[in-house]
């Protein structure tokens, strides 16, 4: 049940650029690097921004792969919620040619208890069923917290079991950080995964400043730096086995493979996206762009 997936960009990385020069000019730069699909995240879906996204489709040929939604308004972040903006979300998706919607994170209140997780999953399932009536599919994006176990079951499986109408967006970095193998995880959720986040997992270097900390009594600071050597990385710059991950994602039925990096460690987003693009081309995936 393999698919020819399209490699695109997860626009969380671009939110500063969207705010600075707008979606159209931002996506023009993205297309110049070689990406022709984008998953929209963490930008206000104002009439102006939606119009520029629509223009990006017609003038740049940019595929708006998916739109981000939340159950409730996320604290401190822009975006539309299924509770408050259902009709607007449906209209925006139709206008932008997007049939995929994704919930990017477990709502903070749902992290409190297993009951809260189940309540979230059931409510999300209700929206997923309603969205299907409009030709839209809803997906859930994992971090590491979903690999906590309750009576031997992963939280992600509890969410999936209580939301049969909702699919999954598997983030391979967070799978690894959750202690699981990305390839086996993609195989496990084959047929239910329409989108995969390509994000590498790198063990970085200790900063020079950290080595003076124990001598000055700041042992806590040193240990924090020690812990922070686990980093997000450009695709191909870390330890994940992307030559195995990408075929596994395609075999699982993924339509989009979205490059994302949560922290750039001082690099520009353009340099980071270029590195990921060039490494994916060198791996033999130039035909997926």
CSV table of C-alpha atoms in Angstrom, one decimal, residues 13-14 44 53 63 67 92 107 149 154 214 223 229 238 241 249 266 277:
chain,number,residue,atom,x,y,z
A,13,UNK,CA,9.9,27.0,11.2
A,14,UNK,CA,8.7,29.9,9.2
A,44,UNK,CA,-2.8,33.6,12.4
A,53,UNK,CA,-1.6,31.3,0.9
A,63,UNK,CA,0.7,22.7,-2.4
A,67,UNK,CA,-3.7,23.1,8.0
A,92,UNK,CA,-10.2,27.8,4.6
A,107,UNK,CA,-3.8,20.2,24.8
A,149,UNK,CA,2.7,3.7,29.4
A,154,UNK,CA,1.3,3.5,25.2
A,214,UNK,CA,31.6,23.1,38.1
A,223,UNK,CA,24.2,19.1,34.1
A,229,UNK,CA,23.4,17.8,24.0
A,238,UNK,CA,22.0,13.5,13.0
A,241,UNK,CA,18.4,6.2,9.6
A,249,UNK,CA,7.0,6.1,5.5
A,266,UNK,CA,21.9,29.9,15.6
A,277,UNK,CA,16.9,19.5,1.0
